[in-house]
PDB file of C-alpha atoms in Angstrom:
ATOM      1  CA  GLN A   8     -14.598  17.282 146.222  1.00 47.00           C
ATOM      2  CA  ASN A   9     -13.031  19.411 148.641  1.00 46.00           C
ATOM      3  CA  THR A  10     -11.923  23.135 147.630  1.00 48.00           C
ATOM      4  CA  CYS A  11     -11.445  24.147 150.950  1.00 47.00           C
ATOM      5  CA  THR A  12      -7.638  24.454 152.105  1.00 50.00           C
ATOM      6  CA  LYS A  13      -6.791  23.259 155.538  1.00 49.00           C
ATOM      7  CA  SER A  14      -6.329  26.900 156.721  1.00 48.00           C
ATOM      8  CA  GLU A  15     -10.143  27.565 156.105  1.00 48.00           C
ATOM      9  CA  LYS A  16     -13.063  25.945 158.278  1.00 46.00           C
ATOM     10  CA  CYS A  17     -15.309  24.247 155.699  1.00 43.00           C
ATOM     11  CA  VAL A  18     -18.966  23.044 155.790  1.00 43.00           C
ATOM     12  CA  PHE A  19     -20.014  20.140 153.535  1.00 42.00           C
ATOM     13  CA  LEU A  20     -23.744  18.953 153.861  1.00 42.00           C
ATOM     14  CA  SER A  21     -24.168  15.698 152.630  1.00 42.00           C
ATOM     15  CA  PRO A  22     -28.052  15.115 151.517  1.00 44.00           C
ATOM     16  CA  PHE A  23     -28.225  13.161 154.408  1.00 43.00           C
ATOM     17  CA  SER A  24     -26.837  15.610 157.347  1.00 43.00           C
ATOM     18  CA  LYS A  25     -29.523  16.972 160.169  1.00 46.00           C
ATOM     19  CA  MET A  26     -28.578  21.031 158.548  1.00 44.00           C
ATOM     20  CA  HIS A  27     -28.897  19.716 155.138  1.00 43.00           C
ATOM     21  CA  ARG A  28     -32.567  18.483 156.010  1.00 44.00           C
ATOM     22  CA  GLY A  29     -33.474  21.279 158.215  1.00 49.00           C
ATOM     23  CA  ILE A  30     -32.911  23.734 154.965  1.00 46.00           C
ATOM     24  CA  MET A  31     -34.381  21.831 152.091  1.00 47.00           C
ATOM     25  CA  THR A  32     -37.402  21.093 154.776  1.00 46.00           C
ATOM     26  CA  LYS A  33     -37.717  25.192 155.250  1.00 50.00           C
ATOM     27  CA  ARG A  34     -37.558  25.840 151.229  1.00 52.00           C
ATOM     28  CA  LEU A  35     -39.726  22.585 150.298  1.00 48.00           C
ATOM     29  CA  LEU A  36     -42.848  22.662 152.618  1.00 47.00           C
ATOM     30  CA  PRO A  37     -44.425  25.767 150.832  1.00 51.00           C
ATOM     31  CA  PHE A  38     -44.257  23.481 148.274  1.00 48.00           C
ATOM     32  CA  ILE A  39     -45.182  20.163 149.396  1.00 50.00           C
ATOM     33  CA  ALA A  40     -47.878  21.659 151.744  1.00 48.00           C
ATOM     34  CA  ALA A  41     -49.094  23.355 147.998  1.00 48.00           C
ATOM     35  CA  ALA A  42     -49.174  19.644 146.429  1.00 46.00           C
ATOM     36  CA  ILE A  43     -50.455  17.768 149.560  1.00 51.00           C
ATOM     37  CA  LEU A  44     -53.379  20.609 148.708  1.00 48.00           C
ATOM     38  CA  LEU A  45     -53.416  20.190 145.051  1.00 48.00           C
ATOM     39  CA  LEU A  46     -53.550  16.249 145.288  1.00 50.00           C
ATOM     40  CA  SER A  47     -56.027  16.293 148.382  1.00 53.00           C
ATOM     41  CA  CYS A  48     -58.934  18.438 146.331  1.00 52.00           C
ATOM     42  CA  PRO A  49     -61.082  17.002 143.563  1.00 55.00           C
ATOM     43  CA  PRO A  50     -60.277  18.088 140.476  1.00 54.00           C
ATOM     44  CA  ALA A  51     -61.478  21.264 139.351  1.00 50.00           C
ATOM     45  CA  HIS A  52     -63.704  21.898 136.053  1.00 50.00           C
ATOM     46  CA  ALA A  53     -63.105  25.068 134.245  1.00 46.00           C
ATOM     47  CA  LYS A  54     -66.657  27.497 134.214  1.00 50.00           C
ATOM     48  CA  THR A  55     -67.668  29.622 131.570  1.00 54.00           C
ATOM     49  CA  VAL A  56     -68.805  32.558 133.105  1.00 61.00           C
ATOM     50  CA  ASP A  57     -72.570  33.465 131.390  1.00 74.00           C
ATOM     51  CA  ASN A  58     -74.038  36.943 131.816  1.00 92.00           C
ATOM     52  CA  ILE A  59     -77.469  37.313 132.997  1.00 92.00           C
ATOM     53  CA  ALA A  60     -80.032  38.123 130.937  1.00 93.00           C
ATOM     54  CA  ALA A  61     -83.104  38.613 133.360  1.00 92.00           C
ATOM     55  CA  VAL A  62     -83.574  37.852 137.247  1.00 93.00           C
ATOM     56  CA  VAL A  63     -87.094  36.839 138.330  1.00 95.00           C
ATOM     57  CA  ASN A  64     -87.757  36.748 141.886  1.00 94.00           C
ATOM     58  CA  ASN A  65     -84.514  35.495 142.573  1.00 91.00           C
ATOM     59  CA  ASN A  66     -84.325  32.743 139.240  1.00 93.00           C
ATOM     60  CA  ILE A  67     -81.922  33.576 137.254  1.00 94.00           C
ATOM     61  CA  ILE A  68     -82.293  33.281 133.355  1.00 96.00           C
ATOM     62  CA  THR A  69     -79.266  33.431 131.276  1.00 95.00           C
ATOM     63  CA  LEU A  70     -78.222  34.129 127.989  1.00 95.00           C
ATOM     64  CA  THR A  71     -77.110  31.085 126.985  1.00 95.00           C
ATOM     65  CA  ASP A  72     -80.587  30.060 127.925  1.00 96.00           C
ATOM     66  CA  VAL A  73     -82.002  32.591 125.428  1.00 96.00           C
ATOM     67  CA  ARG A  74     -79.623  31.903 122.794  1.00 94.00           C
ATOM     68  CA  ASP A  75     -80.331  28.539 123.381  1.00 95.00           C
ATOM     69  CA  ARG A  76     -84.075  29.031 123.276  1.00 96.00           C
ATOM     70  CA  THR A  77     -83.861  30.821 119.997  1.00 95.00           C
ATOM     71  CA  ASP A  78     -81.962  28.139 118.179  1.00 92.00           C
ATOM     72  CA  LEU A  79     -84.785  25.791 119.565  1.00 92.00           C
ATOM     73  CA  TYR A  80     -87.255  27.760 117.787  1.00 92.00           C
ATOM     74  CA  LEU A  81     -85.066  28.696 114.756  1.00 90.00           C
ATOM     75  CA  SER A  82     -84.226  25.406 114.315  1.00 83.00           C
ATOM     76  CA  GLY A  83     -81.172  25.552 112.205  1.00 76.00           C
ATOM     77  CA  GLN A  84     -82.742  28.793 109.677  1.00 85.00           C
ATOM     78  CA  LYS A  85     -80.354  31.195 108.958  1.00 88.00           C
ATOM     79  CA  VAL A  86     -81.648  35.004 109.929  1.00 92.00           C
ATOM     80  CA  SER A  87     -80.184  38.255 109.851  1.00 94.00           C
ATOM     81  CA  ALA A  88     -78.972  39.175 113.006  1.00 94.00           C
ATOM     82  CA  ALA A  89     -81.463  42.053 113.360  1.00 95.00           C
ATOM     83  CA  GLU A  90     -83.925  39.485 112.985  1.00 95.00           C
ATOM     84  CA  ARG A  91     -82.132  36.951 115.833  1.00 94.00           C
ATOM     85  CA  HIS A  92     -81.865  39.941 117.881  1.00 95.00           C
ATOM     86  CA  ALA A  93     -85.945  40.327 117.774  1.00 95.00           C
ATOM     87  CA  MET A  94     -86.503  36.695 118.425  1.00 95.00           C
ATOM     88  CA  ASP A  95     -84.350  36.625 121.337  1.00 96.00           C
ATOM     89  CA  GLU A  96     -86.242  39.782 122.877  1.00 96.00           C
ATOM     90  CA  LYS A  97     -89.409  37.704 122.383  1.00 96.00           C
ATOM     91  CA  VAL A  98     -87.430  34.492 123.519  1.00 96.00           C
ATOM     92  CA  LEU A  99     -86.600  36.516 126.807  1.00 96.00           C
ATOM     93  CA  ASN A 100     -90.087  37.736 127.790  1.00 96.00           C
ATOM     94  CA  LYS A 101     -91.529  34.273 127.116  1.00 97.00           C
ATOM     95  CA  LEU A 102     -88.747  33.123 129.529  1.00 97.00           C
ATOM     96  CA  ILE A 103     -89.513  35.299 131.862  1.00 96.00           C
ATOM     97  CA  ASP A 104     -92.956  34.013 132.019  1.00 96.00           C
ATOM     98  CA  GLU A 105     -92.514  30.858 132.312  1.00 97.00           C
ATOM     99  CA  LYS A 106     -90.245  31.082 135.287  1.00 97.00           C
ATOM    100  CA  LEU A 107     -93.100  33.165 136.962  1.00 96.00           C
ATOM    101  CA  GLU A 108     -95.617  30.323 135.810  1.00 96.00           C
ATOM    102  CA  LEU A 109     -92.850  27.788 137.287  1.00 96.00           C
ATOM    103  CA  GLN A 110     -92.859  30.018 140.662  1.00 96.00           C
ATOM    104  CA  GLU A 111     -96.719  29.990 140.696  1.00 95.00           C
ATOM    105  CA  ALA A 112     -96.999  26.149 140.640  1.00 96.00           C
ATOM    106  CA  LYS A 113     -94.473  25.575 143.003  1.00 95.00           C
ATOM    107  CA  LYS A 114     -96.151  27.658 145.490  1.00 95.00           C
ATOM    108  CA  ILE A 115     -99.439  26.015 145.056  1.00 94.00           C
ATOM    109  CA  GLY A 116     -97.750  22.633 145.259  1.00 95.00           C
ATOM    110  CA  ILE A 117     -97.495  21.497 141.963  1.00 96.00           C
ATOM    111  CA  SER A 118     -94.618  19.762 140.763  1.00 95.00           C
ATOM    112  CA  ILE A 119     -93.516  18.373 137.141  1.00 96.00           C
ATOM    113  CA  SER A 120     -92.114  14.683 136.905  1.00 97.00           C
ATOM    114  CA  GLU A 121     -89.428  13.258 134.549  1.00 97.00           C
ATOM    115  CA  ASP A 122     -92.327  11.178 133.110  1.00 97.00           C
ATOM    116  CA  GLN A 123     -95.052  13.644 132.444  1.00 97.00           C
ATOM    117  CA  ILE A 124     -91.764  15.828 130.433  1.00 97.00           C
ATOM    118  CA  ASN A 125     -91.303  12.772 128.136  1.00 97.00           C
ATOM    119  CA  ALA A 126     -94.628  12.468 127.364  1.00 97.00           C
ATOM    120  CA  GLY A 127     -95.105  16.171 126.365  1.00 96.00           C
ATOM    121  CA  PHE A 128     -91.964  15.585 124.295  1.00 96.00           C
ATOM    122  CA  ALA A 129     -93.689  12.288 122.832  1.00 97.00           C
ATOM    123  CA  PHE A 130     -96.620  14.138 121.913  1.00 96.00           C
ATOM    124  CA  ILE A 131     -94.642  16.929 120.392  1.00 95.00           C
ATOM    125  CA  ALA A 132     -92.194  14.267 118.397  1.00 95.00           C
ATOM    126  CA  LYS A 133     -95.674  12.915 117.180  1.00 96.00           C
ATOM    127  CA  GLN A 134     -97.269  16.025 116.251  1.00 95.00           C
ATOM    128  CA  ASN A 135     -94.201  16.098 114.148  1.00 93.00           C
ATOM    129  CA  HIS A 136     -94.650  12.858 112.676  1.00 96.00           C
ATOM    130  CA  LEU A 137     -91.127  11.219 114.502  1.00 95.00           C
ATOM    131  CA  SER A 138     -90.958   9.051 117.453  1.00 97.00           C
ATOM    132  CA  PRO A 139     -89.485  10.900 120.035  1.00 97.00           C
ATOM    133  CA  ASP A 140     -85.764   9.216 119.095  1.00 97.00           C
ATOM    134  CA  ALA A 141     -85.920  10.540 115.989  1.00 96.00           C
ATOM    135  CA  PHE A 142     -87.409  13.370 116.939  1.00 95.00           C
ATOM    136  CA  ARG A 143     -84.047  14.718 119.832  1.00 95.00           C
ATOM    137  CA  ASN A 144     -81.802  13.669 117.299  1.00 94.00           C
ATOM    138  CA  HIS A 145     -83.553  16.011 114.127  1.00 92.00           C
ATOM    139  CA  LEU A 146     -83.254  18.634 117.063  1.00 92.00           C
ATOM    140  CA  GLN A 147     -79.626  17.895 117.885  1.00 91.00           C
ATOM    141  CA  ALA A 148     -78.661  17.801 114.438  1.00 90.00           C
ATOM    142  CA  ALA A 149     -80.137  21.432 114.336  1.00 88.00           C
ATOM    143  CA  GLY A 150     -77.874  22.020 117.228  1.00 88.00           C
ATOM    144  CA  VAL A 151     -80.680  22.958 119.007  1.00 91.00           C
ATOM    145  CA  ASN A 152     -79.950  21.874 123.177  1.00 94.00           C
ATOM    146  CA  ILE A 153     -82.537  19.232 124.103  1.00 94.00           C
ATOM    147  CA  ASN A 154     -83.015  20.772 127.684  1.00 96.00           C
ATOM    148  CA  THR A 155     -83.988  23.294 126.726  1.00 95.00           C
ATOM    149  CA  LEU A 156     -87.601  22.347 124.861  1.00 96.00           C
ATOM    150  CA  TYR A 157     -87.386  19.762 128.421  1.00 97.00           C
ATOM    151  CA  ALA A 158     -87.738  23.179 130.144  1.00 97.00           C
ATOM    152  CA  GLN A 159     -90.706  24.979 128.074  1.00 97.00           C
ATOM    153  CA  ILE A 160     -92.617  21.467 128.460  1.00 97.00           C
ATOM    154  CA  LYS A 161     -92.413  20.985 132.261  1.00 97.00           C
ATOM    155  CA  ALA A 162     -93.281  25.064 132.499  1.00 97.00           C
ATOM    156  CA  GLU A 163     -96.384  24.597 129.513  1.00 97.00           C
ATOM    157  CA  ILE A 164     -97.410  21.210 131.643  1.00 97.00           C
ATOM    158  CA  ALA A 165     -97.150  23.377 135.377  1.00 96.00           C
ATOM    159  CA  TRP A 166     -98.728  26.228 133.924  1.00 95.00           C
ATOM    160  CA  ASP A 167    -101.776  24.009 132.674  1.00 94.00           C
ATOM    161  CA  GLN A 168    -102.210  22.461 136.202  1.00 95.00           C
ATOM    162  CA  VAL A 169    -102.299  25.755 137.569  1.00 94.00           C
ATOM    163  CA  VAL A 170    -104.833  27.184 135.553  1.00 91.00           C
ATOM    164  CA  GLN A 171    -106.852  23.843 135.980  1.00 90.00           C
ATOM    165  CA  ARG A 172    -106.663  23.714 139.614  1.00 89.00           C
ATOM    166  CA  VAL A 173    -106.918  27.514 140.398  1.00 86.00           C
ATOM    167  CA  ILE A 174    -108.402  29.774 137.515  1.00 78.00           C
ATOM    168  CA  LYS A 175    -110.860  27.415 135.960  1.00 74.00           C
ATOM    169  CA  PRO A 176    -112.510  26.434 138.979  1.00 74.00           C
ATOM    170  CA  GLN A 177    -112.948  30.479 139.640  1.00 77.00           C
ATOM    171  CA  ILE A 178    -114.991  30.460 135.493  1.00 78.00           C
ATOM    172  CA  ASN A 179    -118.650  30.532 136.344  1.00 78.00           C
ATOM    173  CA  ILE A 180    -121.039  30.341 133.103  1.00 81.00           C
ATOM    174  CA  SER A 181    -124.533  30.614 133.620  1.00 82.00           C
ATOM    175  CA  GLN A 182    -127.056  29.579 130.871  1.00 85.00           C
ATOM    176  CA  SER A 183    -128.666  32.975 131.118  1.00 84.00           C
ATOM    177  CA  ASP A 184    -124.755  34.169 129.988  1.00 81.00           C
ATOM    178  CA  ILE A 185    -124.738  31.796 126.903  1.00 85.00           C
ATOM    179  CA  ASP A 186    -128.042  32.479 126.365  1.00 83.00           C
ATOM    180  CA  MET A 187    -127.220  36.499 126.074  1.00 86.00           C
ATOM    181  CA  THR A 188    -123.884  36.065 124.147  1.00 86.00           C
ATOM    182  CA  MET A 189    -125.926  33.846 121.642  1.00 86.00           C
ATOM    183  CA  LYS A 190    -128.555  36.548 120.917  1.00 85.00           C
ATOM    184  CA  LYS A 191    -125.817  38.998 120.694  1.00 84.00           C
ATOM    185  CA  LEU A 192    -124.479  36.731 117.790  1.00 86.00           C
ATOM    186  CA  THR A 193    -127.250  36.110 116.346  1.00 84.00           C
ATOM    187  CA  HIS A 194    -128.572  40.053 115.692  1.00 78.00           C
ATOM    188  CA  ASN A 195    -125.119  40.826 114.196  1.00 65.00           C
TER     189      ASN A 195
END
């Protein structure tokens, strides 16, 4: 409706006038650009920040890694905070050793396949008188992150191969060494 009198000069902007489109475009342009950018980006997934427990030659061990491995070792057992802390320290040292072992394996060209890891998992399940699926379900029911066990198996297999390939060939025990040790044992 027209609220201007005849003596006043009034400008009415219809939604379709060039002036109205110009004003609206200037005001809406940042919002339109933002909407286009947001719609064109892949959806972002929230990430939880994980604190670093240790760095081993550029490989990070997180507090989650430590917690998950401790959970594996405890397998649902309830322990005091002091016992948990002591276990976390032992676990951190074990994880550091595993990182070093994996780095050494990689350095000499050893890689561990998923089949080797699955075979190691099946072996551990058999030692616990369970099928691999039943063992996996048992661990998950105890709140264990199954990937922490797979990581441990991978590190153990890798280190075993390092020992077989590098260390074992360097060990030479002669028959005279054996005879001398046997004499010492029989004289005691």
